[in-house]
GROMACS .gro file of C-alpha atoms in nm:
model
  295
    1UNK     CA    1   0.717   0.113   2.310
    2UNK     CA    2   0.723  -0.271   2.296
    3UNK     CA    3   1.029  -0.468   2.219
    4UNK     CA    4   1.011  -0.771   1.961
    5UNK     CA    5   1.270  -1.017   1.921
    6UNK     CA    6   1.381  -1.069   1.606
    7UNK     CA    7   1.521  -1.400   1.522
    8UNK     CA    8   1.786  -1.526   1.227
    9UNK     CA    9   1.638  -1.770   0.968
   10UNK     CA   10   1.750  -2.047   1.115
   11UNK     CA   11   1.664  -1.877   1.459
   12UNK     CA   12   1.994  -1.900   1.644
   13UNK     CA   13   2.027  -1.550   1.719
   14UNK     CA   14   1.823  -1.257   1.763
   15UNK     CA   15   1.805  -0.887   1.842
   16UNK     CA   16   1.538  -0.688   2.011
   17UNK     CA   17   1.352  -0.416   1.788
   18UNK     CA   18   1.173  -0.150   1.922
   19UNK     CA   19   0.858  -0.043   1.787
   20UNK     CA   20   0.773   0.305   1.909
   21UNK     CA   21   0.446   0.413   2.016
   22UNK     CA   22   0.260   0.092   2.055
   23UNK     CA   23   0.249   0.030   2.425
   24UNK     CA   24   0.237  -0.355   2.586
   25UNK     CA   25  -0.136  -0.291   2.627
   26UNK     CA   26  -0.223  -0.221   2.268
   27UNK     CA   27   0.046  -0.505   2.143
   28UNK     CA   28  -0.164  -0.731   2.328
   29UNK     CA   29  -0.490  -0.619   2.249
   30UNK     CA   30  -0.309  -0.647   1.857
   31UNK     CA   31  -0.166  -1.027   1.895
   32UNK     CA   32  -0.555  -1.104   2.046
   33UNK     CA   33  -0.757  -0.980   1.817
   34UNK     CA   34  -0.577  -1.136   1.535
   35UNK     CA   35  -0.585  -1.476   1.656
   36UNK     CA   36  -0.951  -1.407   1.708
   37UNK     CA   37  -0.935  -1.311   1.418
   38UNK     CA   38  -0.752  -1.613   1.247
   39UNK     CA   39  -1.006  -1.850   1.344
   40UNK     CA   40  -1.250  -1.711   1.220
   41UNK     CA   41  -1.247  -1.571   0.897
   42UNK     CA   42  -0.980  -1.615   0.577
   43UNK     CA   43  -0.643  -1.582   0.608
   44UNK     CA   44  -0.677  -1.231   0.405
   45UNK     CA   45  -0.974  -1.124   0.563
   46UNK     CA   46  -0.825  -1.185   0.902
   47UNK     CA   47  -0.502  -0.985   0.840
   48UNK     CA   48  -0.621  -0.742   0.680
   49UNK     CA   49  -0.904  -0.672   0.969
   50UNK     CA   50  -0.620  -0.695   1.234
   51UNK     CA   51  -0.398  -0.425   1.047
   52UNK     CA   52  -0.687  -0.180   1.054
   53UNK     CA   53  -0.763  -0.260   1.411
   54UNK     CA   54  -0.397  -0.246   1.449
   55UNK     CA   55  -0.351   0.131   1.260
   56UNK     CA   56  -0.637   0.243   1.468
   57UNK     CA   57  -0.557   0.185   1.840
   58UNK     CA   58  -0.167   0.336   1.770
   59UNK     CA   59  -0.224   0.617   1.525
   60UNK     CA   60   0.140   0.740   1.613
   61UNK     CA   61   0.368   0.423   1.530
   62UNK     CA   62   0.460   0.323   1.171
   63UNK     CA   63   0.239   0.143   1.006
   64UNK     CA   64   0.522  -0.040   0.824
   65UNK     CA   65   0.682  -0.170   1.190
   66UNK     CA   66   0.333  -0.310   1.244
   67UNK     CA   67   0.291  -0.450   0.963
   68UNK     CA   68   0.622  -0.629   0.969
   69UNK     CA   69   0.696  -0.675   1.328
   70UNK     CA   70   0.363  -0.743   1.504
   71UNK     CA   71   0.088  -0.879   1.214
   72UNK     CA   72   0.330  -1.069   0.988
   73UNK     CA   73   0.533  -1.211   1.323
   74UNK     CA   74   0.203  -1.298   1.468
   75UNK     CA   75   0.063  -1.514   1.205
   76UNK     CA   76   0.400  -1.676   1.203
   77UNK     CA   77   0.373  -1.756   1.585
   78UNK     CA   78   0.072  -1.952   1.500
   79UNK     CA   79   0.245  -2.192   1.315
   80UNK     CA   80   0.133  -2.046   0.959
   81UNK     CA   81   0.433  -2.066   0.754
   82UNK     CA   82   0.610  -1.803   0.439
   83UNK     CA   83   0.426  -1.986   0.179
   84UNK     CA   84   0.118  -1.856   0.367
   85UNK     CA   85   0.169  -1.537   0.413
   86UNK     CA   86   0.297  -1.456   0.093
   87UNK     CA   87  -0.020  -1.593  -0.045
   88UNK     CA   88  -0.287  -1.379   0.180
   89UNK     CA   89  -0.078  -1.088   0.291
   90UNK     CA   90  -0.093  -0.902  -0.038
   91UNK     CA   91  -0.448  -0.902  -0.111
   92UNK     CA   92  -0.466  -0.858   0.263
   93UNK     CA   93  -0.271  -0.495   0.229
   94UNK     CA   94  -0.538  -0.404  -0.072
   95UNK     CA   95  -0.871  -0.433   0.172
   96UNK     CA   96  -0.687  -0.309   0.423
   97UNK     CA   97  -0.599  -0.012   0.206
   98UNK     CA   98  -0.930   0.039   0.092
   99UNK     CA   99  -1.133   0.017   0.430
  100UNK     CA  100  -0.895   0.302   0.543
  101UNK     CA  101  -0.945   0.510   0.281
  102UNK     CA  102  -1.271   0.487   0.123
  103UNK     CA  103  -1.442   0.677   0.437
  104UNK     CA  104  -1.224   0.990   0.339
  105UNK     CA  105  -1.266   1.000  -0.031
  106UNK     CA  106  -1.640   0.900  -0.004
  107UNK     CA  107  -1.742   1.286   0.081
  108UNK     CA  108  -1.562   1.374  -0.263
  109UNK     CA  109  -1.765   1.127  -0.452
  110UNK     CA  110  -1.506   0.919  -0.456
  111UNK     CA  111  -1.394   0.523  -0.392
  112UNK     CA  112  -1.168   0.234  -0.456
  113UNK     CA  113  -1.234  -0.102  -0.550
  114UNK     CA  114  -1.040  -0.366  -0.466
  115UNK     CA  115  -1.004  -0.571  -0.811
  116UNK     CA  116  -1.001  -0.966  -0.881
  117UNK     CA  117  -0.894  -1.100  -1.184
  118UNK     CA  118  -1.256  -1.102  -1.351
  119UNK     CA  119  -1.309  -0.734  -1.249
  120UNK     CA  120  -0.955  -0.607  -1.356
  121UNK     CA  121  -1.056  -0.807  -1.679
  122UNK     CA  122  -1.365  -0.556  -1.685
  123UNK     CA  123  -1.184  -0.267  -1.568
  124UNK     CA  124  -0.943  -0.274  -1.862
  125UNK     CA  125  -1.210  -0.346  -2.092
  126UNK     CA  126  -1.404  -0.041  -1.989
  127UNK     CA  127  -1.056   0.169  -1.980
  128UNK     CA  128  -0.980   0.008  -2.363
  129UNK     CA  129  -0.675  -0.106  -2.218
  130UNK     CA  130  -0.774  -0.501  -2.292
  131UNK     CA  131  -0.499  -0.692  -2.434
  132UNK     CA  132  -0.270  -0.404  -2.354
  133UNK     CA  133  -0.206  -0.465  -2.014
  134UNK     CA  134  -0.246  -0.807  -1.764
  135UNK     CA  135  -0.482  -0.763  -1.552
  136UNK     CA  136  -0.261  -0.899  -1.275
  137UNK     CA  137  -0.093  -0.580  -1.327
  138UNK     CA  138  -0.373  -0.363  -1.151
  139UNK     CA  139  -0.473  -0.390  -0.822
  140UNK     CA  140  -0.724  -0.166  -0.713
  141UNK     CA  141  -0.950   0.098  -0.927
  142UNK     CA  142  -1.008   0.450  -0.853
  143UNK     CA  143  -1.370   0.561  -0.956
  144UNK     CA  144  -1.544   0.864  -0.974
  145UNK     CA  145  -1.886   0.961  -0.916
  146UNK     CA  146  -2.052   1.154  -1.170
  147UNK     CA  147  -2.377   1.213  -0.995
  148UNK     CA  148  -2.317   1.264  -0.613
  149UNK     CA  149  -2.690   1.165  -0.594
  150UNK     CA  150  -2.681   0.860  -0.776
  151UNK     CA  151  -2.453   0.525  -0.886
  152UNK     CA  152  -2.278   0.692  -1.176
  153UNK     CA  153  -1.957   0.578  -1.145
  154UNK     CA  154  -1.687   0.615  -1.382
  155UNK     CA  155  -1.329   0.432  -1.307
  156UNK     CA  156  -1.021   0.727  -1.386
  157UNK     CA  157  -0.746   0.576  -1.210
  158UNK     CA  158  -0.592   0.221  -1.044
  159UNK     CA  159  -0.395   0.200  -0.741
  160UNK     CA  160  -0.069  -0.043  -0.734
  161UNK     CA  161  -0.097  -0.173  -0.393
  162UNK     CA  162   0.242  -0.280  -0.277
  163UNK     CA  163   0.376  -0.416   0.144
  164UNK     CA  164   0.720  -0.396  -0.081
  165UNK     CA  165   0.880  -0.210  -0.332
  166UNK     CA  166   1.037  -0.551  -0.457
  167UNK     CA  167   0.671  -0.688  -0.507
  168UNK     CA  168   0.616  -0.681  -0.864
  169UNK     CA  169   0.685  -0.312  -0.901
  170UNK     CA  170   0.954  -0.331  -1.176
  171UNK     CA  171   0.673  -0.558  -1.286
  172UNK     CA  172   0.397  -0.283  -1.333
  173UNK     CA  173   0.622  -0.005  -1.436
  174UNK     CA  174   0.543  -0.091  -1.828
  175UNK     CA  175   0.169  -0.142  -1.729
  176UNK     CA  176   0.189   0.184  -1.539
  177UNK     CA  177   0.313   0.442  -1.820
  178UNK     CA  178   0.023   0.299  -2.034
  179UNK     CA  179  -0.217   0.384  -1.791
  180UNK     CA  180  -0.096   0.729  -1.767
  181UNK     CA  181  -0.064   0.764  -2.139
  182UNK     CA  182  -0.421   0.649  -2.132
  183UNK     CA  183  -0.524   0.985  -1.972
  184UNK     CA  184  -0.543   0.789  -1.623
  185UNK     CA  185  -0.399   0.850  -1.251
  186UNK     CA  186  -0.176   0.573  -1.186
  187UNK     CA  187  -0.040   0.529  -0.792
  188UNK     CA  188   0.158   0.315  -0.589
  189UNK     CA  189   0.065   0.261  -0.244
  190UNK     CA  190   0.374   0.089  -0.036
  191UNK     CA  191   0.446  -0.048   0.301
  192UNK     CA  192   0.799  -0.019   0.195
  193UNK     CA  193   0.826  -0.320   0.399
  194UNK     CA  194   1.189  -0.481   0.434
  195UNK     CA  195   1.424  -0.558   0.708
  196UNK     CA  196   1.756  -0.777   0.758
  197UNK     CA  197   1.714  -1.021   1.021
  198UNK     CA  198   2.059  -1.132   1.210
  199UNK     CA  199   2.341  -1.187   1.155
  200UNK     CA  200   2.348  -0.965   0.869
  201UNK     CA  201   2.118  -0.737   1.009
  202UNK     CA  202   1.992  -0.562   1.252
  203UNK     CA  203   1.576  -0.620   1.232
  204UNK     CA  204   1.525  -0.247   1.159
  205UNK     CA  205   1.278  -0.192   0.883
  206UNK     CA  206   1.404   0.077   0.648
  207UNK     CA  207   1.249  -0.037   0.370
  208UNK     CA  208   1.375  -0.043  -0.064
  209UNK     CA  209   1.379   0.327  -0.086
  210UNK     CA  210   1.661   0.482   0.125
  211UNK     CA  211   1.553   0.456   0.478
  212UNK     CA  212   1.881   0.269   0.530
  213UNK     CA  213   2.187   0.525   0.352
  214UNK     CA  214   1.967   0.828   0.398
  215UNK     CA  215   1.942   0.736   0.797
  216UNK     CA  216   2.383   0.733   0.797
  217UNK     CA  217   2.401   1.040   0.603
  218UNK     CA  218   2.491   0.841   0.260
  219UNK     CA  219   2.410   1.053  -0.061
  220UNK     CA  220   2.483   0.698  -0.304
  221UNK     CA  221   2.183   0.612  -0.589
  222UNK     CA  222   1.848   0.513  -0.494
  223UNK     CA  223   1.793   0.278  -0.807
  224UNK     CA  224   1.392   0.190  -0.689
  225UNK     CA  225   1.373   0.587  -0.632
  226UNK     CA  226   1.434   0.641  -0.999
  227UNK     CA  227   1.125   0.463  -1.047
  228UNK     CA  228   0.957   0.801  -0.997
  229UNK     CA  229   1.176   1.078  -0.926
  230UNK     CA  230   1.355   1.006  -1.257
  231UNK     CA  231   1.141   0.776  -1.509
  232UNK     CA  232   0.818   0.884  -1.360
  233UNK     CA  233   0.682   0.539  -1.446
  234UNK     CA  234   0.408   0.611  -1.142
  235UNK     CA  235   0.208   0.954  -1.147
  236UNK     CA  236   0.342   0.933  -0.753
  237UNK     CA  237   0.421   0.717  -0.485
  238UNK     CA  238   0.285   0.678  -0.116
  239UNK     CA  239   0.534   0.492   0.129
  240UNK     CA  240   0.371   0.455   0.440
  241UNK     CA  241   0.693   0.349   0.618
  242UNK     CA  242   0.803   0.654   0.823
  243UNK     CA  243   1.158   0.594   0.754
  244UNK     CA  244   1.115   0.629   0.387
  245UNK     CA  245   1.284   0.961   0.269
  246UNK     CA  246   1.048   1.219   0.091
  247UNK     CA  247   1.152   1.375  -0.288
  248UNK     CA  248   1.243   1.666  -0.295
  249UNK     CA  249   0.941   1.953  -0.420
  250UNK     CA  250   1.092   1.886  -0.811
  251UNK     CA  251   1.205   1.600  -0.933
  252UNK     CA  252   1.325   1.515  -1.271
  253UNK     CA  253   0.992   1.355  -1.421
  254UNK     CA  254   0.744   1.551  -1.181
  255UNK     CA  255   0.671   1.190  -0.976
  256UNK     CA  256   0.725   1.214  -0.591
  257UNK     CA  257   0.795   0.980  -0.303
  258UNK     CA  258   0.570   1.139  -0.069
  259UNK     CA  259   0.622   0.992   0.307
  260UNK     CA  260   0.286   0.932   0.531
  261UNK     CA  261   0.088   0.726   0.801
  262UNK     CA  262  -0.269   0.631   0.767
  263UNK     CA  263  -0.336   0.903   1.111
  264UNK     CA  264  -0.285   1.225   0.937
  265UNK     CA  265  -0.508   1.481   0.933
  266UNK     CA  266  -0.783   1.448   0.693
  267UNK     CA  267  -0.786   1.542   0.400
  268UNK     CA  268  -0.378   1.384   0.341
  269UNK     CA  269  -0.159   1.389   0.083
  270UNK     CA  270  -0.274   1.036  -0.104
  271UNK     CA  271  -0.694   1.213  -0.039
  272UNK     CA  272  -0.574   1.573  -0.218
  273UNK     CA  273  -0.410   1.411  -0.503
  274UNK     CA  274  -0.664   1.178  -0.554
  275UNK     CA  275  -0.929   1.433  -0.521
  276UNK     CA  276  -0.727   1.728  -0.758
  277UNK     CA  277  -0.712   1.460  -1.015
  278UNK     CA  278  -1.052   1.361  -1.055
  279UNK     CA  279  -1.140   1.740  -0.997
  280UNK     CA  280  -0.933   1.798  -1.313
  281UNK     CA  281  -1.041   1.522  -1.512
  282UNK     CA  282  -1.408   1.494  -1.409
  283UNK     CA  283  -1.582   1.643  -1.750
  284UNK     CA  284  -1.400   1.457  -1.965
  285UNK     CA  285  -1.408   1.161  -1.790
  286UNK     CA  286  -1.766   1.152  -1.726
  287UNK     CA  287  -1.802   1.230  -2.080
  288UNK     CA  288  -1.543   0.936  -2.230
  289UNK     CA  289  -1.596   0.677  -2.014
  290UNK     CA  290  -1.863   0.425  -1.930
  291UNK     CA  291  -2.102   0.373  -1.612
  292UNK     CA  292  -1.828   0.077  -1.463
  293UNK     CA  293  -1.952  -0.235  -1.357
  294UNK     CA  294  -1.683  -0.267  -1.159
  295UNK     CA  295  -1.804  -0.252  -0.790
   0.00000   0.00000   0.00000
């Protein structure tokens, strides 16, 4: 494992986090190929490239430790500040997200599209959600594939691309249940991304969903839990923070937590319940909805 020192925001203290299964070799190789990175290419472009580098090389550690403790503490140690990172690192996480997972869901005749504000403009036009929803409230689209031997895609789902649960996902909720009313597969992919730095804390990221009680044996609410397991405002959610507890088989509204890494075996969770979806829905979506020009 490698140790990274944590520091206080006004960095007069610090504790040493351990990131398991990422070895000094690989957090080098990491920190290198992101400056590389850095100077050559957009801020987003660059992150985002270094996380999937980063995901690759050390399929066993978290992905949310390297996001938080090795990518987003790297760009800060060359001398990018918050302002900048809160800018790229979102959009960052959506190609990111997509460059890992469109090779699996490409066999199924499936992929995801990573959505600007002109093409989530389109998207909702095509899903006749215009006006209903912002498009600032989708992130990335989930299309399907009508003819495996040609371009006849059709868009049945979006993907709500979080590094945090406090990232606009009270936000999308609303935006969310319409989609699913809609007829529509509405996700949220998370990072479940959050530490507390010293003094308060200890630089261990447990994340917004219960990493923290659940680890001390605490049974208290999980308020963001109730996002799914009890008002089901997500068809599921995907935390890709190991610390993040799983729901239970049942749940209240049907909506899960389900736990993951981006190195399980093929086909995973997120790829079967993207894939049953679309298997379910593929006649009458095909049949509804037009050839997207959303690509």
């Amino acid at each position: 494992m490698v140790d990274i020192k944590v520091f206080s925001y006004t960095r007069d203290k610090s504790v040493i986090v351990d990131v398991e299964n990422v070895s000094n070799r690989n957090y080098k190789l990491i920190c290198n190929n992101f400056v590389k990175l850095l100077s050559e290419k957009k801020a987003y472009e660059a992150i985002s490239d270094a996380y999937v580098h980063a995901v690759s090389i050390c399929p066993k550690a978290n992905p949310s430790d390297i996001w938080q403790h090795i990518i987003y503490r790297t760009y800060i140690d060359q001398e990018k500040n918050e302002q900048s990172w809160k800018r790229a690192s979102g959009q960052a996480f959506e190609y990111a997200f997509a460059k890992i997972y469109n090779p699996r869901l490409s066999r199924y005749g499936i992929r995801l599209v990573v959505l600007s504000k002109s093409s989530a403009t389109k998207a909702l036009e095509e899903m006749k959600l215009i006006k209903k929803i912002e498009p600032s409230k989708i992130d990335i689209a989930i299309e399907g594939n009508c003819d495996m031997n040609g371009a006849d895609w059709r868009i049945f789902g979006v993907v709500h691309s979080k590094t945090s649960i406090a990232e606009r996902i009270k936000d999308d909720a609303p935006a969310s249940r319409i989609i699913m009313k809609k007829g529509f597969l509405s996700v949220a992919a998370t990072l479940d991304s959050k530490s507390f730095p010293p003094p308060h804390g200890d630089g261990v990221n447990h994340g917004e969903l219960g990493g923290r009680t659940f680890a001390t044996g605490m049974k208290e609410n999980q308020p963001k839990r109730n996002y799914f397991e009890k008002d089901g405002d997500f068809t599921n959610g995907y935390s890709y923070n190991l610390r993040t507890p799983e729901s239970p088989e049942k749940t209240k509204s049907g909506s899960r937590i389900k736990t993951l890494s981006f190195s399980e075996n093929q086909p995973d969770v997120f790829v079967q319940d993207i894939v049953n979806f679309w298997n379910s829905k593929r006649t009458e979506i095909c049949k509804i909805m037009p050839i997207t020009k959303v690509s």
